[in-house]
mmCIF file of C-alpha atoms in Angstrom:
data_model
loop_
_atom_site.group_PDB
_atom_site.id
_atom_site.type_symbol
_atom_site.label_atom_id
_atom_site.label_comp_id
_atom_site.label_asym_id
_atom_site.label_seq_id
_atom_site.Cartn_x
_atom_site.Cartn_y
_atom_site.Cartn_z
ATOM 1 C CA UNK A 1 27.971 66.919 91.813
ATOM 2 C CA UNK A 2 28.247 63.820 89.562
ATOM 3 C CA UNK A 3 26.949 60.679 90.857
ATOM 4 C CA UNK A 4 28.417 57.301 90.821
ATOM 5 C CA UNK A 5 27.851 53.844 91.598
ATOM 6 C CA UNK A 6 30.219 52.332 93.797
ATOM 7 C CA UNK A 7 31.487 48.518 94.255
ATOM 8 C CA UNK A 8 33.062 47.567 97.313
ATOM 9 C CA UNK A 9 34.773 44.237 98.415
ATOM 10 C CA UNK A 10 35.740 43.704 102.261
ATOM 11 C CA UNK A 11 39.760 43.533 102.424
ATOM 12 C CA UNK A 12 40.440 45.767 99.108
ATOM 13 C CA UNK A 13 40.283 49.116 97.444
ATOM 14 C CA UNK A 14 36.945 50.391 96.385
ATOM 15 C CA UNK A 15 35.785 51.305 92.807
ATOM 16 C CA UNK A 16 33.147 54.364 91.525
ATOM 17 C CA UNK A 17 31.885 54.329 88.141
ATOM 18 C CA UNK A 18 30.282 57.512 86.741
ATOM 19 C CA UNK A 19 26.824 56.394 86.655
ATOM 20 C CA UNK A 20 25.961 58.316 83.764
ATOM 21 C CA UNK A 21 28.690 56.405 81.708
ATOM 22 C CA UNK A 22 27.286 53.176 83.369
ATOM 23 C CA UNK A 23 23.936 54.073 81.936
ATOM 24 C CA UNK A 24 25.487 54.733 78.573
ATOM 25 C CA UNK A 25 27.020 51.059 78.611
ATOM 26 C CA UNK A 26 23.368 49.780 80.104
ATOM 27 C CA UNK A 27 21.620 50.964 76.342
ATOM 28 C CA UNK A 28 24.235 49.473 74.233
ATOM 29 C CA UNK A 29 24.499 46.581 76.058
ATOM 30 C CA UNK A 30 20.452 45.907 75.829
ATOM 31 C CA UNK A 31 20.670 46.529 72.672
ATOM 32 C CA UNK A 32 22.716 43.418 72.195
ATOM 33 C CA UNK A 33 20.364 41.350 74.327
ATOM 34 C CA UNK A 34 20.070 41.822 77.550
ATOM 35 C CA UNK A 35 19.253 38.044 77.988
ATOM 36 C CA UNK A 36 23.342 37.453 77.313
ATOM 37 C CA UNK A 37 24.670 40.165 80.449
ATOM 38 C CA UNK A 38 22.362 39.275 83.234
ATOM 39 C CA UNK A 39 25.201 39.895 85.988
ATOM 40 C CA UNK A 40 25.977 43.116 84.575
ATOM 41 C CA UNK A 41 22.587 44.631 84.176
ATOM 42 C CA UNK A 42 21.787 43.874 87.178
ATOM 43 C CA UNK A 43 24.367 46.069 88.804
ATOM 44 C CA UNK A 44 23.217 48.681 85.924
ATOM 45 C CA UNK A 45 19.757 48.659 87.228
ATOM 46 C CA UNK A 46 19.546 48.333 90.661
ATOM 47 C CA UNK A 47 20.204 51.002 93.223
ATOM 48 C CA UNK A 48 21.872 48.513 95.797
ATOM 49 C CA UNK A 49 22.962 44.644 95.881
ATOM 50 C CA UNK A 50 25.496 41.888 95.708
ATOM 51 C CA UNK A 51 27.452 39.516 93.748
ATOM 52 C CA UNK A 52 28.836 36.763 95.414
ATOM 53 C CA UNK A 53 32.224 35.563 94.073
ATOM 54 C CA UNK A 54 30.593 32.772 91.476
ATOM 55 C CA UNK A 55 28.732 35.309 89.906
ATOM 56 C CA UNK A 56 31.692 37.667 89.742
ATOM 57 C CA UNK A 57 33.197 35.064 87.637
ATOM 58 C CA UNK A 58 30.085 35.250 85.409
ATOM 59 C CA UNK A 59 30.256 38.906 85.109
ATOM 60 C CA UNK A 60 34.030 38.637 83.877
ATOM 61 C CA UNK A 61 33.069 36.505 81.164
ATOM 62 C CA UNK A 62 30.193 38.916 80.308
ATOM 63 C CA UNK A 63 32.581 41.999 80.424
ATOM 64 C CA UNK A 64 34.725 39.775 77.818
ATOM 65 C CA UNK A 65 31.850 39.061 75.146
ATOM 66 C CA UNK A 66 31.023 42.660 75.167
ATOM 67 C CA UNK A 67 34.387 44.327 74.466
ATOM 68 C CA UNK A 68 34.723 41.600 71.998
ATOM 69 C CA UNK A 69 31.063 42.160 70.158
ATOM 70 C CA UNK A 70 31.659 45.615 70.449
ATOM 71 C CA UNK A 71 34.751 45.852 68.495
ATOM 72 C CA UNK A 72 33.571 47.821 65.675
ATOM 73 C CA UNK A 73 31.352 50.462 67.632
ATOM 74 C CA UNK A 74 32.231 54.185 68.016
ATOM 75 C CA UNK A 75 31.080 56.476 70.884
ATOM 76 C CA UNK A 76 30.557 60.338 69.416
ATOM 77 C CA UNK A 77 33.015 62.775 71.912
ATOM 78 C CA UNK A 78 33.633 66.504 72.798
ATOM 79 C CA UNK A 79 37.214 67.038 72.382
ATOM 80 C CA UNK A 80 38.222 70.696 73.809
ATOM 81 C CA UNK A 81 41.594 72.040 72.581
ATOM 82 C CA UNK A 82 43.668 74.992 73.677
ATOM 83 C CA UNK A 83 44.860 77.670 71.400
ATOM 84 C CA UNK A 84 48.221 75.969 70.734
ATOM 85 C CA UNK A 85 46.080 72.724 69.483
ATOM 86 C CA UNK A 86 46.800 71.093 72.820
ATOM 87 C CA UNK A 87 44.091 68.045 73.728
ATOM 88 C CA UNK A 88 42.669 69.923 77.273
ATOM 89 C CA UNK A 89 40.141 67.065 77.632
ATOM 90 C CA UNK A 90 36.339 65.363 76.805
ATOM 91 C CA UNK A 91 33.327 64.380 76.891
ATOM 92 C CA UNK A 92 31.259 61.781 75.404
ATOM 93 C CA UNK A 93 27.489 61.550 74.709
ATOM 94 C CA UNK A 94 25.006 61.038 77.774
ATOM 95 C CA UNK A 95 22.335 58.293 77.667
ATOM 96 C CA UNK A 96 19.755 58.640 75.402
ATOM 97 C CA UNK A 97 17.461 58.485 78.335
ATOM 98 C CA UNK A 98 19.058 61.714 80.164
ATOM 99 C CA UNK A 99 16.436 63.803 80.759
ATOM 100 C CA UNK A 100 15.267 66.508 78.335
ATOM 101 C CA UNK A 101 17.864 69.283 77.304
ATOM 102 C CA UNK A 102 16.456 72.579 78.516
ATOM 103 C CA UNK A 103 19.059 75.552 77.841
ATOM 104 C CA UNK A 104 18.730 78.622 80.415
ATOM 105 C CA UNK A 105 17.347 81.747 78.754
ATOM 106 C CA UNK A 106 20.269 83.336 76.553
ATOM 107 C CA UNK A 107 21.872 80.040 76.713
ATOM 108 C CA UNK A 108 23.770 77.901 74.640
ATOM 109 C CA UNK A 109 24.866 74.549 75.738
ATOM 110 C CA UNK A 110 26.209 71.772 73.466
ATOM 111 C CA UNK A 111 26.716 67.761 73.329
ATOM 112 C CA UNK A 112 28.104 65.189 71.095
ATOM 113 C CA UNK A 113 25.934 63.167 68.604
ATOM 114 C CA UNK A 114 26.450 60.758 65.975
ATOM 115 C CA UNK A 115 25.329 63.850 63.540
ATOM 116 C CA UNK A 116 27.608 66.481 65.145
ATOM 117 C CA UNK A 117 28.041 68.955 67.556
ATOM 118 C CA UNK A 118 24.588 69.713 68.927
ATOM 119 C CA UNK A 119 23.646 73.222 70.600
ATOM 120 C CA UNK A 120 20.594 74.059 71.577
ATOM 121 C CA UNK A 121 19.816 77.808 72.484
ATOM 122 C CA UNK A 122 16.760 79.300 74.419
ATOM 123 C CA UNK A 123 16.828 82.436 72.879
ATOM 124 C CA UNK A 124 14.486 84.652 70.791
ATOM 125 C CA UNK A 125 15.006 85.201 68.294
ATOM 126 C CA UNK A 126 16.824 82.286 67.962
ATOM 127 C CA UNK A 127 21.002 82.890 66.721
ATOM 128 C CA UNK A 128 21.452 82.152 63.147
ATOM 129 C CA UNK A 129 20.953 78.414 61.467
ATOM 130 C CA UNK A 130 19.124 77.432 64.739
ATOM 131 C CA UNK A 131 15.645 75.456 64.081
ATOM 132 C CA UNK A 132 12.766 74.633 66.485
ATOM 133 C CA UNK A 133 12.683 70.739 65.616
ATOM 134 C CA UNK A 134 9.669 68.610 67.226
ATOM 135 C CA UNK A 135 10.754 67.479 70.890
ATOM 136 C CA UNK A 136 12.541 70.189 72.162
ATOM 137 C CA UNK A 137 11.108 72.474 74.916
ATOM 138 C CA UNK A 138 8.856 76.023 73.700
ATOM 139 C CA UNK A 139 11.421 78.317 72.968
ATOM 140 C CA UNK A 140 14.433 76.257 72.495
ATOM 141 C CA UNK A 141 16.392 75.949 69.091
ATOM 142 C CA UNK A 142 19.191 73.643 68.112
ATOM 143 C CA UNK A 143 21.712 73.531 65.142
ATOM 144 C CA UNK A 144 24.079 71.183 64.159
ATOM 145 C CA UNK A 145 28.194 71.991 63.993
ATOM 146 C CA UNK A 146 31.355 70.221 62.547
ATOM 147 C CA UNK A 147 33.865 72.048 64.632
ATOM 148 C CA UNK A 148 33.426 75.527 67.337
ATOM 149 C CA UNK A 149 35.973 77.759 67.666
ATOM 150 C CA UNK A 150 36.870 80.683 70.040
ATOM 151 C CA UNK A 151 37.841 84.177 68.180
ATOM 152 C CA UNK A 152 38.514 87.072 69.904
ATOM 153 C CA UNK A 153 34.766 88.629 69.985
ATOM 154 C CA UNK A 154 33.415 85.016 70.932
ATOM 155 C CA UNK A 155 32.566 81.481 69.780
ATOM 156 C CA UNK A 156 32.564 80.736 65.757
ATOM 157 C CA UNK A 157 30.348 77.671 64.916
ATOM 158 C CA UNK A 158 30.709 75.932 61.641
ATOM 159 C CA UNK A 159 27.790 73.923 60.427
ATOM 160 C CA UNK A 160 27.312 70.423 59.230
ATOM 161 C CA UNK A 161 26.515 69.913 55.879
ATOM 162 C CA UNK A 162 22.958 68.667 56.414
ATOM 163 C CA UNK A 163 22.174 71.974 58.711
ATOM 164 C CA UNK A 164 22.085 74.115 54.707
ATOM 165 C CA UNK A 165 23.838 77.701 54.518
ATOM 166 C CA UNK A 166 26.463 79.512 53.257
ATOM 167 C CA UNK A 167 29.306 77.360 54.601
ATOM 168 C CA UNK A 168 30.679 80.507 56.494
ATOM 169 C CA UNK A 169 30.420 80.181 60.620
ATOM 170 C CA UNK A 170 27.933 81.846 62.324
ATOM 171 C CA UNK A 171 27.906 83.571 65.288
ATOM 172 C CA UNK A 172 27.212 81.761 69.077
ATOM 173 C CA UNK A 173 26.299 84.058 71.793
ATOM 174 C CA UNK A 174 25.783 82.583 74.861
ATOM 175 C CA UNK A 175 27.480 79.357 74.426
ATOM 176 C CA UNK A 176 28.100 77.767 77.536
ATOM 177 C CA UNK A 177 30.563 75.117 77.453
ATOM 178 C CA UNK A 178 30.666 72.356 80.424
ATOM 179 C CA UNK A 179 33.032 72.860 82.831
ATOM 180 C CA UNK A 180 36.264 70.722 83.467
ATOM 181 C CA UNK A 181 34.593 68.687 86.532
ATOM 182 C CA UNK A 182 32.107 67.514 83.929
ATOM 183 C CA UNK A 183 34.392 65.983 81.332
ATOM 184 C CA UNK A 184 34.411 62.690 81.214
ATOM 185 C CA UNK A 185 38.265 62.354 81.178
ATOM 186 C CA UNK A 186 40.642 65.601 81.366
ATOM 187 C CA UNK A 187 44.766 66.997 81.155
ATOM 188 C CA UNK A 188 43.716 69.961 82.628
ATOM 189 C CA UNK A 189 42.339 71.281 86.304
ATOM 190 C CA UNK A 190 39.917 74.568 86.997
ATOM 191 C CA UNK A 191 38.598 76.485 84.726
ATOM 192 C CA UNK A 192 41.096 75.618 81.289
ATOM 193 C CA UNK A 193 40.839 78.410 78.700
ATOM 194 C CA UNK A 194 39.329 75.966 75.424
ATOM 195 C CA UNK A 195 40.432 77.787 71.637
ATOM 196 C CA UNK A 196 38.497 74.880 69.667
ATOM 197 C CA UNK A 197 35.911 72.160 70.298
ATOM 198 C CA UNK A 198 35.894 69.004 67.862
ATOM 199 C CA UNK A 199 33.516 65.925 67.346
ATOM 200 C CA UNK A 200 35.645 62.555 67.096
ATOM 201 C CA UNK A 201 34.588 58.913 67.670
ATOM 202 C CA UNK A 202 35.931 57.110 69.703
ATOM 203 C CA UNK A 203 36.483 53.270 69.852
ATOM 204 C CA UNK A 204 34.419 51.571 72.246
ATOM 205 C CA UNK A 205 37.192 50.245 74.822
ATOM 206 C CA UNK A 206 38.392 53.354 74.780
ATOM 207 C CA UNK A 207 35.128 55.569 75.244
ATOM 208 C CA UNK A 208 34.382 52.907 78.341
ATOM 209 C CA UNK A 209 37.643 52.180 79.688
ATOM 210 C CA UNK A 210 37.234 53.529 83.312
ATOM 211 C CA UNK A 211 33.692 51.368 83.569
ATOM 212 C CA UNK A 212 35.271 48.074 82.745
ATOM 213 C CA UNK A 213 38.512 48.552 84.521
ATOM 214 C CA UNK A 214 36.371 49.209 87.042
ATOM 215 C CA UNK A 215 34.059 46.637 87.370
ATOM 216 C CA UNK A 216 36.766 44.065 85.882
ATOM 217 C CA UNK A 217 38.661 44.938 89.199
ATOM 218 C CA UNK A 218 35.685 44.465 91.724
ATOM 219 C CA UNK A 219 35.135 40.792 90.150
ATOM 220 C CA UNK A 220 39.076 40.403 90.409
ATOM 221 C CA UNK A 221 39.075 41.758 94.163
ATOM 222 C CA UNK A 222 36.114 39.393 95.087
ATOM 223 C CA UNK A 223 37.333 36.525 93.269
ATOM 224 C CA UNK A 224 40.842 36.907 95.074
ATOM 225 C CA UNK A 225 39.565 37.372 98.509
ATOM 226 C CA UNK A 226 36.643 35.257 98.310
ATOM 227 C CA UNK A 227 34.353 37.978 99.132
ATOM 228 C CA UNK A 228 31.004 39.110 98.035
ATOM 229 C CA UNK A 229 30.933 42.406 96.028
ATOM 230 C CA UNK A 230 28.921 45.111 97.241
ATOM 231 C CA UNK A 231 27.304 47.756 95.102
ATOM 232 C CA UNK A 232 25.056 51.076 95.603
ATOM 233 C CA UNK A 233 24.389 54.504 93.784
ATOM 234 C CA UNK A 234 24.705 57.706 95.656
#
């Protein structure tokens, strides 16, 4: 079940943020400085607290300097197609922080990168192109593709350029792709047949939309009813 962080205001609708997209916002913005979004980081960090109106105000004018600072920055995405070429949905990359990527034995599993498609495979021996690189688990191999596609005896993967080889695709059994309840944003319900996976980027408003909507309304809310906003984690 995916866990969110949820801001409340007495007298108005409440608001969840995924909290692994939160935590994706949390790096870039320390990155910036984390001296210059003190009202934000705090709801970032903490498991459970409160902003009382004033400060809400504050954290507005935060969320405003960091869409406009952030302008020019590009969040690497899943996008899964169907076979007619039909956008079925995405899913953009997880904090850095996320804990180690372990792979079930005979698994494939894959995530976006600023490099490309990343799958990493606990299987020996490892499917073709794969390399043990230093920090991944013993046993676990990962390789590096532009595009994946779906053929009728399985997934195709074609690699990047900087992963060597022929240029032909190469074979990827056991690839596991998420399902549609993990996508960050999705046209599609159950279990959607997906032809193609792509890497795009994807401008930074865009790629964080639902958090700032979000937490743009809560300030609105508390500003409007003169309320303190409440926030927690699951």
């Amino acid at each position: 079940m995916r866990p969110f962080c949820h801001l409340t205001v007495e007298g108005a609708d409440p608001r969840h943020l995924a909290l692994d997209r939160l935590e994706a916002l949390e790096e870039l913005v320390r990155d910036l400085g984390a001296e210059a979004y003190p009202f934000f980081l705090r709801i970032a960090a903490s498991l459970r607290g409160s902003l009382q109106p004033v400060a809400c105000r504050s954290l507005l004018q935060e969320l405003l300097s960091l869409t406009e600072r952030m302008q020019a920055i590009t969040v690497p995405c899943l996008l899964f197609r169907g076979r007619d070429g039909a956008l079925l949905g995405g899913m953009y990359a997880p904090p850095s922080r996320s804990p180690q990527v372990v792979a079930p034995r005979g698994v494939i599993r894959i995530f976006p990168t600023p490099d490309g498609i990343r799958a990493v495979a606990a299987q020996l021996p490892p499917p073709v192109g794969f390399r043990s690189t230093e920090g991944l688990p013993s046993g676990h191999y990962e390789c590096y593709f532009e595009r994946i596609e779906r053929r009728d005896d399985g997934y195709l993967g074609w690699r990047t350029k900087a992963m060597g080889g022929s240029g032909a695709p190469v074979a990827l059994p056991g690839l596991h792709l998420p399902p549609a309840t993990q996508w960050d944003f999705a046209h599609v319900h159950g279990k959607p047949a997906v032809a193609r996976v792509d890497l795009a980027t994807i401008p930074f408003a865009e790629a964080f939309a639902d958090v700032l909507h979000g937490l743009r309304s809560a300030c609105e809310d508390s500003l409007r009813l003169k309320m303190p906003l409440e926030y927690y984690r699951d």
